[in-house]
Amino acid sequence: MKSCEVNFDGLVGPTHNYGGLSYGNVASQSNSQQSSNPKEAALQGLAKMKALMDMGFVQGVLAPQERPDVGALRSLGFSGTDAQVIKQAAKQAMPLLVASCSASSMWVANAATVSPSADTADGRVHFTAANLNCKYHRSIEHPTTSRVLGAMFADQKHFAHHAALPAVAQFGDEGAANHTRFCRDYGEAGVEFFVFGRSAFDTRYPAPQKYPARQTLEASQAVARLHGLSDDGVVYAQQNPSVIDQGVFHNDVIAVGNGEALFYHEDAFLDTEQMLAELSTKLAKRGGQFKAICVPRSQVSVEDAVRSYLFNSQLLSRADGSMLLIVPQECQNNERVWQYLQTLTSSGGLIREVKVFDLKQSMQNGGGPACLRLRVALNETELAAVNPGVIMTAPLYGSLTQWVEKHYRDRMTENDLADPQLLLECRTALDELTQILKLGAVYPFQIN
Ligand code: SUG
């Protein structure tokens, strides 16, 4: 049975703003308080989805969340009508209002970890929503994420959903941003690669000194157990703590994998040789031939990698067996990175083509092409069981573009977040969106 990898991209929500909420994420910190353009952000994301669909890839869309999250503010002690809650929060605790308004659910690489049916003990596709508990504004995403994923992948015969791990730092889980999968073919059993930033219980693992390591080894191990993965189909590796301290807050900022290939920076991991050997041996047992594409620090520094988001790219398989790299425009703006990419694609290796996308609105918060997508490998039967409302088509692209044009503002600052009218605008927009995507009731305002 034919299988493929479907990219579900996060649709940018109407409150997209630069809140400076993510310590350790250089772009988020350095663009704090700038004014944003939610309409442009959403259209940039949709343009990428449309382009991938036009190239022949199956493309899906993942809905944004209800913001401001009035329920989250109520649980922190603000009360009265929804408008009063927002006004009180704006007056007494602006950082909490900003956090409750973040459109951060757009970075769906952090929504969940997904294991395809070929890897799991019960032969179903498994999803574990990420608790994202390193940052308050992201820790409030998972309940709605779970409902949205449940509405997209509803058939229990094919899809199994796990609640987020316990909401403590020891089980800090950032979803697929620290997970990739190697395989000969998407439909065959593969090797799932979990990268962690620290261990919560074992002091032998070094930890970064400056910035937080968001993903723990124990969280990754729990996800692998929940998904029923076998030991010979899993490899754990530690991120180099020194790159976390240079702004690599997720492994997908310094490495990307697809098929049999891992494209990574020389400084990305600890014990790299041992890790490559384990990946190679385990993939060989699955019939695959592991291919490592290492970018040397002499050609691209960690700083250039973080600035350009070279590795936060989408590595996609083409029909002829070669691969295509989807990169953000910031790669073209960086002379060394662009030079490296020219050399890479003309070398006759696996990666033959680079396509550039303008995702500046998202990039200014530290979210590149790879952050914006959640990969789900599906066979034909499973794909047919996905809610068809969320699969991108030309008419759906048209409807979503019109929907954005109708409902989104083109400028957002902190003052705008304090406007109770924004909540009403968002709810009106999202109510219409659930109808466009045929999701049913998934938002707090629809179910409470
Ligand atoms: O969690 N930025 C996100 C970016 C997530 C990128 N995802 C991956 N690399 N997979 C984060 O740090 C910034 C929000 C703000 O500052 O307004 C933010 O949440």
XYZ file of C-alpha atoms and ligand atoms in Angstrom, residues 16-29 31-33 98-99 102-111 132 135 137-138 141 174 176-178 214 249-253 309 312 362 364-368 370-373, ligand 1:
75
model
C 0.011 37.067 15.957
C 2.286 39.463 17.839
C 5.824 39.914 19.097
C 5.572 39.401 22.832
C 9.210 38.589 23.602
C 7.950 35.545 25.461
C 10.586 32.934 24.685
C 13.800 33.287 26.672
C 16.449 31.300 24.803
C 14.840 31.980 21.402
C 16.976 34.792 19.994
C 14.453 36.056 17.410
C 11.586 36.194 19.925
C 13.706 38.172 22.344
C 11.861 41.467 18.140
C 9.955 41.947 21.375
C 7.433 44.822 21.250
C 0.371 39.097 26.290
C 1.028 35.410 27.041
C 0.114 34.535 21.810
C -0.571 32.922 18.449
C 2.277 30.490 19.189
C 0.152 27.440 18.314
C 1.061 28.256 14.680
C 4.377 26.414 15.241
C 2.760 23.022 14.989
C 6.069 21.151 14.941
C 5.588 21.638 18.692
C 1.958 20.511 18.741
C 5.241 22.679 26.138
C 6.988 28.530 28.561
C 2.252 30.948 26.869
C 2.845 27.584 25.168
C -1.943 25.085 24.038
C 8.225 20.048 22.824
C 8.089 16.853 16.918
C 10.604 19.733 17.026
C 12.998 17.268 18.669
C 13.200 22.392 26.862
C 16.180 26.049 21.599
C 14.917 23.024 19.616
C 16.880 20.433 17.668
C 15.006 21.457 14.495
C 17.000 24.709 14.561
C 17.425 29.070 10.104
C 14.708 24.796 10.117
C 6.840 34.001 11.700
C 10.734 37.190 13.684
C 9.385 35.032 16.483
C 11.815 32.183 15.758
C 9.532 30.061 13.570
C 10.806 28.897 10.165
C 9.911 23.416 9.682
C 8.346 24.949 12.804
C 5.207 25.649 10.842
C 4.530 22.035 9.902
O 8.365 28.200 21.226
N 8.240 31.313 19.601
C 8.205 29.870 19.527
C 8.903 29.400 18.266
C 8.736 27.935 18.073
C 9.566 27.418 16.942
N 9.351 26.026 16.805
C 10.280 25.139 16.425
N 11.554 25.436 16.354
N 9.862 23.941 16.160
C 8.857 29.239 20.761
O 9.847 29.801 21.242
C 7.636 33.472 20.517
C 6.388 34.173 20.967
C 6.630 35.617 21.273
O 7.700 35.987 21.732
O 5.683 36.427 21.058
C 7.477 31.951 20.488
O 6.695 31.413 21.215
